Coordinates of C-alpha atoms and ligand atoms in Angstrom, one line a residue:
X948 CA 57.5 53.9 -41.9
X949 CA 60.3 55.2 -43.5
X950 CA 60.4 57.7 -46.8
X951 CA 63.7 58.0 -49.5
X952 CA 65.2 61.3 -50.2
X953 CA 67.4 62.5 -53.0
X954 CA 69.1 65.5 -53.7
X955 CA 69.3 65.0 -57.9
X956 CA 72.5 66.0 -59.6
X957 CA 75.3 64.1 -58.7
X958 CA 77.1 62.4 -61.2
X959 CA 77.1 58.8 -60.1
X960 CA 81.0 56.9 -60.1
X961 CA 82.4 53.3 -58.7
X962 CA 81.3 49.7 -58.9
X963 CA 78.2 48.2 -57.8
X964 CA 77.8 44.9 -56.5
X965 CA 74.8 42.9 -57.6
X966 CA 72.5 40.6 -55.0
X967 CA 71.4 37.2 -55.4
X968 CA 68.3 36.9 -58.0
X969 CA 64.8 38.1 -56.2
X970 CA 62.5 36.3 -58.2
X971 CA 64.6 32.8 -58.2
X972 CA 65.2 33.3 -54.4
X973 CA 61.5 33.1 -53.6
X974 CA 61.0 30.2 -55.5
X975 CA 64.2 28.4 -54.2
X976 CA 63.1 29.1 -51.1
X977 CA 59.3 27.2 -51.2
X978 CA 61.5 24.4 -53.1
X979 CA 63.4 23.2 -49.8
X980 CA 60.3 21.8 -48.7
X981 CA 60.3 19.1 -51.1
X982 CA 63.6 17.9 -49.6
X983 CA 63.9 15.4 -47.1
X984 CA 67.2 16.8 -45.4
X985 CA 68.0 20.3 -45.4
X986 CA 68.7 22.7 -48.1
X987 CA 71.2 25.4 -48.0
X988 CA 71.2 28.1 -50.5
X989 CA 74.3 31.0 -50.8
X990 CA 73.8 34.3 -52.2
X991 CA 70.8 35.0 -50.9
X992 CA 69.8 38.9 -51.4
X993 CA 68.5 40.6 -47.9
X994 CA 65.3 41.6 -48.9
X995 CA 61.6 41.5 -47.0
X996 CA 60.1 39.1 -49.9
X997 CA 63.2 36.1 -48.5
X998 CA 62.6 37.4 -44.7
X999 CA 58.9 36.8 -45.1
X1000 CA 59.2 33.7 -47.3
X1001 CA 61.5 32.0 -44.7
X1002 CA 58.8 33.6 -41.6
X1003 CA 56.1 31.0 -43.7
X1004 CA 59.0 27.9 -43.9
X1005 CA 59.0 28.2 -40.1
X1006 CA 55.5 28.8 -39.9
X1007 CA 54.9 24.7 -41.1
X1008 CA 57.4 23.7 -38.9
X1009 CA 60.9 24.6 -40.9
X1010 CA 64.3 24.9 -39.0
X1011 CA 66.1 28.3 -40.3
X1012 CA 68.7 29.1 -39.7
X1013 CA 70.7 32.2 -41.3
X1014 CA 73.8 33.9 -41.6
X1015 CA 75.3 36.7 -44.0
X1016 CA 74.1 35.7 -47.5
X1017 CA 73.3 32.1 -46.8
X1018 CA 70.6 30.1 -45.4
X1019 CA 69.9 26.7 -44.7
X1020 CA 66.6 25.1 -44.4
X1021 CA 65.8 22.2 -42.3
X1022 CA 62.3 20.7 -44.0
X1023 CA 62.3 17.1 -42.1
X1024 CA 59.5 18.1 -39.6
X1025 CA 57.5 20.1 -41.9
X1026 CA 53.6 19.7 -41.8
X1027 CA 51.0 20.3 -44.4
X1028 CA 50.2 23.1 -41.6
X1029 CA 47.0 25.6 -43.8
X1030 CA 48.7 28.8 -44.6
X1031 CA 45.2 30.7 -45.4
X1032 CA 46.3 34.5 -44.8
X1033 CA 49.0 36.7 -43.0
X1034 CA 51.9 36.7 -44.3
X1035 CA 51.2 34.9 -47.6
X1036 CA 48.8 38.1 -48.6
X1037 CA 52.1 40.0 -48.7
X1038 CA 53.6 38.6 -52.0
X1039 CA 52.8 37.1 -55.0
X1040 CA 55.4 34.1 -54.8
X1041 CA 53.7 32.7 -51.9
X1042 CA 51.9 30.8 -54.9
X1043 CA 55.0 28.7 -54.4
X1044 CA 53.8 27.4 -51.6
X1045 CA 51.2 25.5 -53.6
X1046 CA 53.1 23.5 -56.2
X1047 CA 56.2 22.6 -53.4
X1048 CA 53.3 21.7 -50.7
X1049 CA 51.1 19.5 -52.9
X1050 CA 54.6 18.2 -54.4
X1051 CA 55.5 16.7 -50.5
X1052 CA 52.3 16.3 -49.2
X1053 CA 49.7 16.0 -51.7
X1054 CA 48.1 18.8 -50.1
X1055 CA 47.9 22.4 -49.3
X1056 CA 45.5 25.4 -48.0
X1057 CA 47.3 28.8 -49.4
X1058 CA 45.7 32.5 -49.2
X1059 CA 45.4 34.0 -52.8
X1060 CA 48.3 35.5 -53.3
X1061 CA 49.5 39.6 -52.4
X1062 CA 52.5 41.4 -54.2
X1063 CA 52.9 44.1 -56.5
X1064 CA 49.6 45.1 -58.1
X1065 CA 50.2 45.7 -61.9
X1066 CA 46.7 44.9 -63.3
X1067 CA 45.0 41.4 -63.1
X1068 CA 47.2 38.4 -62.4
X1069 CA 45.2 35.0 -62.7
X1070 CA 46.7 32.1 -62.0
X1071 CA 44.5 30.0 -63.8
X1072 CA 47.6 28.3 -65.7
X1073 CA 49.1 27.1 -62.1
X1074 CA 45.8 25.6 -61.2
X1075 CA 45.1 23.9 -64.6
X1076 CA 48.9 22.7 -64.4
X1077 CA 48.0 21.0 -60.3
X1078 CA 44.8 19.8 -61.7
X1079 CA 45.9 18.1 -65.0
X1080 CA 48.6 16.2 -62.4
X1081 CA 45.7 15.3 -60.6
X1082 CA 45.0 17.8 -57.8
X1083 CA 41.6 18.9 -56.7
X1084 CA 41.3 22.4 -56.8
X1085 CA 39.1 24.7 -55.4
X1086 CA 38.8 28.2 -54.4
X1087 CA 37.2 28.7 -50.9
X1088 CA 37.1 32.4 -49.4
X1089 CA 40.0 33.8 -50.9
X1090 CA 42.4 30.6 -50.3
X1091 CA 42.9 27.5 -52.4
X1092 CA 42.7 23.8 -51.4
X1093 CA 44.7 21.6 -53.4
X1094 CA 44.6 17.8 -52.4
X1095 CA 45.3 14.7 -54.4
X1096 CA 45.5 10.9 -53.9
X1097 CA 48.2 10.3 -55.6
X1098 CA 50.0 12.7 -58.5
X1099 CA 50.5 11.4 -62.0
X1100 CA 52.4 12.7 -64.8
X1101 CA 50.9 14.8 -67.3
X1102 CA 51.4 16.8 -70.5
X1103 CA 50.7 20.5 -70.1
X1104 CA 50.1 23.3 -72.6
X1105 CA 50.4 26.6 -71.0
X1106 CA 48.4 29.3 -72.7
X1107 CA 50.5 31.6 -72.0
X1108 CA 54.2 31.1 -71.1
X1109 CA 54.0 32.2 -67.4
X1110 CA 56.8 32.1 -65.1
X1111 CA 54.8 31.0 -62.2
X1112 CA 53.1 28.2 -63.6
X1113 CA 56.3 26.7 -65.0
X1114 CA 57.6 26.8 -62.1
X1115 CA 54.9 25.7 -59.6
X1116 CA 54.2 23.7 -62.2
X1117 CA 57.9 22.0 -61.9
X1118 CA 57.9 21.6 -58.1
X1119 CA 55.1 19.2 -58.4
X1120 CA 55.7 17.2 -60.8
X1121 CA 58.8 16.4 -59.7
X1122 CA 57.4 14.2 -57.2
X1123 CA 54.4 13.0 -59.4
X1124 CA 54.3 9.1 -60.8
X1125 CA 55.6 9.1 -64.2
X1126 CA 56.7 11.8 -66.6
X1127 CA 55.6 15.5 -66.8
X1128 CA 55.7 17.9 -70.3
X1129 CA 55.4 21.5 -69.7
X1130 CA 55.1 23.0 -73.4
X1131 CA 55.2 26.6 -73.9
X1132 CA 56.8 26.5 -71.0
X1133 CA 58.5 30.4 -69.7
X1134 CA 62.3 30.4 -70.1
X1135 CA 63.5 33.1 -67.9
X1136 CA 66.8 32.2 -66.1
X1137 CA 64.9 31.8 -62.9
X1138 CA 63.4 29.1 -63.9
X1139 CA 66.7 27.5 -64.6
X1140 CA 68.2 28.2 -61.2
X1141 CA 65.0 26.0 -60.0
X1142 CA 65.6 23.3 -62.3
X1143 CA 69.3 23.5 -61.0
X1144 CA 68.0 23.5 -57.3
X1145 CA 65.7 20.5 -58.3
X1146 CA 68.5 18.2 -59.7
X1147 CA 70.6 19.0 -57.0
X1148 CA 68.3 17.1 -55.1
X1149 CA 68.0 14.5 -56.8
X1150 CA 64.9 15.6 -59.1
X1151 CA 65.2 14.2 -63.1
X1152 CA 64.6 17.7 -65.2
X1153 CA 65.4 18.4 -68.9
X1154 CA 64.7 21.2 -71.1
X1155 CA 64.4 23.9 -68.0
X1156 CA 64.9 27.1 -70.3
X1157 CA 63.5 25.8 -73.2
X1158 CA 59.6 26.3 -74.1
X1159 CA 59.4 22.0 -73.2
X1160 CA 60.4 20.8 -69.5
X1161 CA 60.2 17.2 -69.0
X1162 CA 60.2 16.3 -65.6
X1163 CA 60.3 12.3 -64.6
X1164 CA 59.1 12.1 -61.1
X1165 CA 61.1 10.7 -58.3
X1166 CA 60.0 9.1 -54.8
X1167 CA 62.7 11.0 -52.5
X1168 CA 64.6 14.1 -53.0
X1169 CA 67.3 15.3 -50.6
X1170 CA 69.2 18.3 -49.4
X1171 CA 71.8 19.9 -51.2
X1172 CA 73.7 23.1 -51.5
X1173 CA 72.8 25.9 -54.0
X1174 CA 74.5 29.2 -55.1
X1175 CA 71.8 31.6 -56.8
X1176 CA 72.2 33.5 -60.1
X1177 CA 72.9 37.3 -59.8
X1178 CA 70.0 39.4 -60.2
X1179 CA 69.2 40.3 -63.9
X1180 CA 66.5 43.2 -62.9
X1181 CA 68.3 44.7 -60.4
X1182 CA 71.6 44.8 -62.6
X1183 CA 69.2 46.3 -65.6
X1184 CA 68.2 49.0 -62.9
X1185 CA 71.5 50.0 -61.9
X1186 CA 72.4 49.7 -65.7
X1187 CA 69.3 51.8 -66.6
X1188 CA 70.8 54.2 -63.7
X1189 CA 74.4 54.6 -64.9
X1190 CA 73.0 55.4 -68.3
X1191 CA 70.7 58.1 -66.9
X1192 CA 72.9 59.7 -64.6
X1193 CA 76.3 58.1 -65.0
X1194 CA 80.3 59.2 -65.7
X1195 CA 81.0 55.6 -65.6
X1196 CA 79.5 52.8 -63.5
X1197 CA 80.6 48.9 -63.1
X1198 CA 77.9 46.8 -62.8
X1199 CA 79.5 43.9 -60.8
X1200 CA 78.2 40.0 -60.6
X1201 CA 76.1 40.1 -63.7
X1202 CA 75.4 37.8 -66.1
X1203 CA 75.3 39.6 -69.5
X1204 CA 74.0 37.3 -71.4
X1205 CA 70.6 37.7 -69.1
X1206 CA 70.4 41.7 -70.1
X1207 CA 70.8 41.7 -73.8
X1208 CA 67.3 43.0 -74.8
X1209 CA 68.0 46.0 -72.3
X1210 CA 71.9 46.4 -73.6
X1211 CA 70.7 46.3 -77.3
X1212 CA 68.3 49.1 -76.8
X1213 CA 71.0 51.0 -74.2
X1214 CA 73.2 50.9 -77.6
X1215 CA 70.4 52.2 -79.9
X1216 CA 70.0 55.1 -77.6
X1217 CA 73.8 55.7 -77.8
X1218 CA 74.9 54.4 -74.4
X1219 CA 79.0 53.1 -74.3
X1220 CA 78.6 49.5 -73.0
X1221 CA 81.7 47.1 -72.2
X1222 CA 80.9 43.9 -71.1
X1223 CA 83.3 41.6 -69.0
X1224 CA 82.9 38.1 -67.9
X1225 CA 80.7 39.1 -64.7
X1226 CA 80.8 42.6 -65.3
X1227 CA 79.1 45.6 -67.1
X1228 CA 80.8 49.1 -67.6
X1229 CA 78.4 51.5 -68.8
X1230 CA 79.2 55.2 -69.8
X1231 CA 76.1 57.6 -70.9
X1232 CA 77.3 58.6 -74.8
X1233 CA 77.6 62.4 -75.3
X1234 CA 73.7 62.6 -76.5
X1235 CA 71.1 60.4 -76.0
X1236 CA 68.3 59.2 -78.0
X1237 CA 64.6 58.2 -77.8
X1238 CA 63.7 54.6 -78.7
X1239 CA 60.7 52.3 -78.5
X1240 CA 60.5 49.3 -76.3
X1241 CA 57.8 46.3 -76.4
X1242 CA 58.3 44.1 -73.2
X1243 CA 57.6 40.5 -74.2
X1244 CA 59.2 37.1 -72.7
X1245 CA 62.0 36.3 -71.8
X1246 CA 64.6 37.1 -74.0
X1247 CA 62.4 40.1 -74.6
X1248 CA 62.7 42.8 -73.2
X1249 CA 61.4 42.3 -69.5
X1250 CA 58.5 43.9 -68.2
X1251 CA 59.9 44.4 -64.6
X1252 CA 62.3 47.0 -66.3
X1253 CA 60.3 48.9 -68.2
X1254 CA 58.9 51.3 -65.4
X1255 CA 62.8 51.9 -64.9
X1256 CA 63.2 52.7 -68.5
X1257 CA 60.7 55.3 -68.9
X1258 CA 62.7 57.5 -66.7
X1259 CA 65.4 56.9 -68.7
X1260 CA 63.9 58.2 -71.4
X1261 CA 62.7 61.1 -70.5
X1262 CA 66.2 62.4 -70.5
X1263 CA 66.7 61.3 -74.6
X1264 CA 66.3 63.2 -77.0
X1265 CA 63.3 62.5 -79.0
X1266 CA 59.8 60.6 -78.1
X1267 CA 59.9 57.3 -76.9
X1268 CA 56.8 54.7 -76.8
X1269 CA 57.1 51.9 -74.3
X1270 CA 54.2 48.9 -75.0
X1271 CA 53.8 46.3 -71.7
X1272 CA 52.5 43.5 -73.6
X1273 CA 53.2 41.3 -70.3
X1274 CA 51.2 43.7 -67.8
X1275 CA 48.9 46.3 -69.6
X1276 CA 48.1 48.4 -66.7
X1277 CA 51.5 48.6 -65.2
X1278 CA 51.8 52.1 -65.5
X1279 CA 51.0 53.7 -62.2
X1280 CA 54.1 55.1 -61.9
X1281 CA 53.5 57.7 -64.7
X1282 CA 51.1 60.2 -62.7
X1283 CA 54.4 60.1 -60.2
X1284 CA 57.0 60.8 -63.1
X1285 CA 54.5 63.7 -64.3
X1286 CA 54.5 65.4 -60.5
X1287 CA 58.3 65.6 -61.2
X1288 CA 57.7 67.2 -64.8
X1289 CA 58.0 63.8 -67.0
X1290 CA 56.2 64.7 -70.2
X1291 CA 54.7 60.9 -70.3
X1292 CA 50.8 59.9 -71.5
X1293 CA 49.2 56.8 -71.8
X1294 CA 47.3 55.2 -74.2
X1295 CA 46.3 52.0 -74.3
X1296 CA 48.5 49.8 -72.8
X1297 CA 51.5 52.2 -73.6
X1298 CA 53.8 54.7 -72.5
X1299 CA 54.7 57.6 -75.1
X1300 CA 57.0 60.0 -73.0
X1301 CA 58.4 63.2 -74.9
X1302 CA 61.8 63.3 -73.7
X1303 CA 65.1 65.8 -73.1
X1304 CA 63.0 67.3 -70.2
X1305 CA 64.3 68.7 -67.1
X1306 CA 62.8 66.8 -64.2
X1307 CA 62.2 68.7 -60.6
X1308 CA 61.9 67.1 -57.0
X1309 CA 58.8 66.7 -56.3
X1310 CA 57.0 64.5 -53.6
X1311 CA 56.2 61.1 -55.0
X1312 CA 55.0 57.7 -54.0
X1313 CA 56.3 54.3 -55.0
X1314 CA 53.2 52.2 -55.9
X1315 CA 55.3 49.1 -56.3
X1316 CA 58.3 47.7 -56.7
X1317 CA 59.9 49.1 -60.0
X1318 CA 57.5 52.2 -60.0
X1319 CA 59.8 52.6 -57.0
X1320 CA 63.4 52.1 -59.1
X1321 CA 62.2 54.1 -61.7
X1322 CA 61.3 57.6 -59.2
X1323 CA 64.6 57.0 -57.7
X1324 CA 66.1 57.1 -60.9
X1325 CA 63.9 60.1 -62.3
X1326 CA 65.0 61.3 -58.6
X1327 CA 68.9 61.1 -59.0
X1328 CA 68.5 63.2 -62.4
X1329 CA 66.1 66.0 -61.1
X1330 CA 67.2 69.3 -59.7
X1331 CA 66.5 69.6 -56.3
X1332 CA 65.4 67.2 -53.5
X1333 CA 62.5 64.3 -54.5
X1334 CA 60.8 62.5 -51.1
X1335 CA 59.8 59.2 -52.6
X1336 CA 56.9 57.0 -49.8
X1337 CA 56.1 53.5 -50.1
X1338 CA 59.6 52.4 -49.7
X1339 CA 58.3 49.1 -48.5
X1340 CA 57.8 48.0 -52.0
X1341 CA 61.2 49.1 -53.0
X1342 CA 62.5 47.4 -50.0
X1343 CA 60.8 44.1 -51.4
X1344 CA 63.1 43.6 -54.2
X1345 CA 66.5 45.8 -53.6
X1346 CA 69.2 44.9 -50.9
X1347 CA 70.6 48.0 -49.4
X1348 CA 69.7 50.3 -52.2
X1349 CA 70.1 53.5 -50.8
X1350 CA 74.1 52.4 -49.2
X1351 CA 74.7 51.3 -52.8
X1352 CA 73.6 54.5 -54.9
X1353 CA 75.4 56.1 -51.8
X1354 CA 79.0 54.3 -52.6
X1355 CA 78.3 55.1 -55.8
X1356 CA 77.9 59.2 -55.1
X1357 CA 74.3 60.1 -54.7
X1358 CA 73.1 62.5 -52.3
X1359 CA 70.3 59.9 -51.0
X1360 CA 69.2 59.1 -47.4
X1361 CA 66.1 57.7 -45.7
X1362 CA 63.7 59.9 -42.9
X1363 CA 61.2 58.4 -40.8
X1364 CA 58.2 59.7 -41.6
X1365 CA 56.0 61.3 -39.1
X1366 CA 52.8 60.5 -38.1
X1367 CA 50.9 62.7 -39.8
X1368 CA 52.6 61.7 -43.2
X1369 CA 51.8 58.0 -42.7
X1370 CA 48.1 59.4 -42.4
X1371 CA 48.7 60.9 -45.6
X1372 CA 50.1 58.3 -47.0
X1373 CA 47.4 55.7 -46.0
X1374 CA 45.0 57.7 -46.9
X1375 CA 46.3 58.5 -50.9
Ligands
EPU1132 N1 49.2 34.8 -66.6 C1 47.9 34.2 -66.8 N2 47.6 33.1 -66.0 C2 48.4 32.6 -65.1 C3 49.6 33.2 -64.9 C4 50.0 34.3 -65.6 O1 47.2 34.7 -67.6 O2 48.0 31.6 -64.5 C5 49.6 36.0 -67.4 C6 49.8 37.2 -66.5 O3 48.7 37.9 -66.2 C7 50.8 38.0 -67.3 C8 51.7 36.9 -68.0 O4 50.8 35.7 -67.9 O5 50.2 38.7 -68.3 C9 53.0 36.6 -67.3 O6 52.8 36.3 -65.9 P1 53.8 35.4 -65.1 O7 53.0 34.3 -64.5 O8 55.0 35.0 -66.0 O9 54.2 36.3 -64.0 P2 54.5 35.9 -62.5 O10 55.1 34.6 -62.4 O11 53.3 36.2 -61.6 C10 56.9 36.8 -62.4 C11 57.7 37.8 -61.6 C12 57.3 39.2 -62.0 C13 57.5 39.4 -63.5 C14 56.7 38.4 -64.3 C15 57.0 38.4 -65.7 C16 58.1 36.5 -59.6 C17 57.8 36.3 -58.2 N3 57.5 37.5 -60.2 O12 55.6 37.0 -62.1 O13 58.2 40.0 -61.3 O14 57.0 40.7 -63.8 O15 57.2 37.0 -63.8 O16 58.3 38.3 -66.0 O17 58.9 35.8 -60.2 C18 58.9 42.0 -60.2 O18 59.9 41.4 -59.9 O19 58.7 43.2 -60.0 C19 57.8 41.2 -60.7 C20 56.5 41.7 -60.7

């Protein structure tokens, strides 16, 4: 097990090359096994979540095979092969499995899915979704079972606009009899990058970023070729990065249009913005200032850059209240922030941190993903050194992070930690 260390201080320079989008790779991923010939998908980022997904694919009988950035997926001797536990524990998008499984083979056996624990996160709205296109659900100790005859079209209201349903949602209708309507459908880019994957081979999808998908379902769908979008959270971390700690930083392979919430509220707080075609330059403004954030859907602000933000913040001037109306408990990175001298409380589903407060190196612990991004943020503006554990969930969802903020001039490195720390740790 390793731990992150950073000596806070430096003034961060250069340009900064965005990955391939986590959250659409891992769906883009399950989707090849809907294909009858194999799927090849570029710009893939090198992340645990797309080694672990692609362990599974090979786990029902995929062919992988890998180089650099790209990957190409052989489905044609897949089985419906029960994928109860292991690996599937490890992340949420193993839900994937699910929708693209019952999609080729009208049935599947998948664990309840792991990942990132930010309060309760049903899935009800995937299972009504399999079930109203005909699937018999059922939940048998701690895995699902989804088999049906046949699938037929349906239409289906989400309650509430969730990304995984939409898409799981997609991948198996797009071999059901007949057309699907997702309404209140989530419209996050990822789910456009499926849709694109989806036509690609061969699958008949309209309306994929708009709150109604129609999906006509299609006997055979074949391989094809795919280039992923950039990824919009981890170009609003390094954005969130250069604003806290900056001289000026180019955010490289980004798709503006995907960060506006985050570069509206950047402005607001007084933060120089330029955007290019693909790129972003940000340089912090001479003074900062507080402002309040509500995550909501996209093209809300997201929640997954929120924790980020609230390190950001505590470096404004002024108080700041930060409201997750997507995940209400996802605040567990807050006791961490205050070990390092954040002023931050919260109350109800909120974050009110008192900012212009100098932050110290303290030891901290990453309790998921962008708890992690935001203590190595808080960590590059603190004086002196911050050891940050659990860099397995920061390793999850950021390619290379500590060689980037090192091109880019921190003082960061990773330690092996010793025995006795991991006993620590495991125990906390
Ligand atoms: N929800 C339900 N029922 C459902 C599904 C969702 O009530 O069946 C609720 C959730 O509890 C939540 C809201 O709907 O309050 C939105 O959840 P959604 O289903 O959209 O989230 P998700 O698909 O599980 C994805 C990302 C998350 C990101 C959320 C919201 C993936 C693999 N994960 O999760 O990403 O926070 O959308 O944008 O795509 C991350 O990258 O750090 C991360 C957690």
């Amino acid at each position: 097990m390793q731990k992150i260390l950073v000596e806070g201080g430096n003034l961060l320079k250069g340009k900064v090359k965005i990955s391939g989008a986590k959250n659409s790779a891992v769906a883009l991923l399950p989707a090849a096994i809907l294909a009858e010939s194999s799927v090849t998908i570029e710009g893939l980022p090198e992340i645990s979540d797309v080694e672990t997904l692609s362990d599974l694919l090979e786990e029902i009988g995929g062919k992988v095979s890998k180089s650099d950035q790209t990957i190409t997926i052989d489905p044609s001797a897949m089985t419906s092969m029960p994928l109860p536990n292991g690996k599937v524990k490890k992340l949420r998008a193993s839900y994937y499995f699910m929708g693209a499984m019952l999609g080729r083979f009208k049935q599947a056996v998948i664990g309840l899915p792991g990942g990132c624990y930010l309060g309760p996160r049903p899935i009800d709205q995937h299972i009504k979704g399999f079930e109203a296109l005909g699937a018999k659900v059922t939940n048998e100790q701690g895995a699902i079972y989804l088999r049906a005859d046949e699938l037929r079209g349906a239409r289906i209201y989400l309650d509430v606009p969730s990304v995984g349903a939409t898409i799981n949602i997609m991948l198996a209708a797009v071999r059901a009899k007949g057309k699907t309507i997702i309404e209140n459908a989530a419209k996050e880019p990822e789910i456009i990058d499926v849709a694109t994957l989806l036509t690609s081979m061969g699958a008949k999808i309209k309306g994929a970023g708009t709150d109604v998908i129609r999906i006509e379902g299609v006997d055979h769908l074949h391989g094809c070729r795919h280039t992923i979008i950039p990824d919009r959270i981890e170009a609003g971390t390094y954005t969130i990065l250069a604003a806290s700690q900056g001289e000026e930083v180019v955010i490289d392979n980004v798709i503006p249009q995907h960060l506006e919430s985050l570069l509206a509220k950047l402005r607001e707080m007084g933060v120089e913005i330029v955007e290019g075609e693909e790129q972003l330059t940000v340089r912090p403004g001479a003074r900062l200032n507080s402002v309040d954030v509500k995550t909501l859907v996209y093209p809300g602000f997201p929640t997954d850059l929120q924790q980020p933000f609230t390190a950001l913040l505590t470096k404004a001037n002024g108080t700041g209240v930060i409201t997750d109306t997507i995940y209400q408990a996802r605040f567990k990175h807050i006791d961490e922030l205050r070990r390092m001298n954040a002023q931050v409380k919260v109350e109800g589903g909120a974050s009110i941190v008192t900012g212009a407060v100098k932050l110290e190196g303290a030891k901290v612990k990453a309790s998921d993903l962008r708890a992690g991004a935001a203590l190595i943020i808080a960590a590059l503006m603190a004086d002196g050194v911050t050891e940050i554990t659990g860099v397995e969930h920061i390793d999850r969802g950021y390619e290379r992070i500590t060689e980037k903020l090192l091109a880019l001039g921190a003082n960061i490195w990773r330690e092996e930690m010793s025995e006795q720390e991991v006993e620590q740790f495991q125990n906390s």
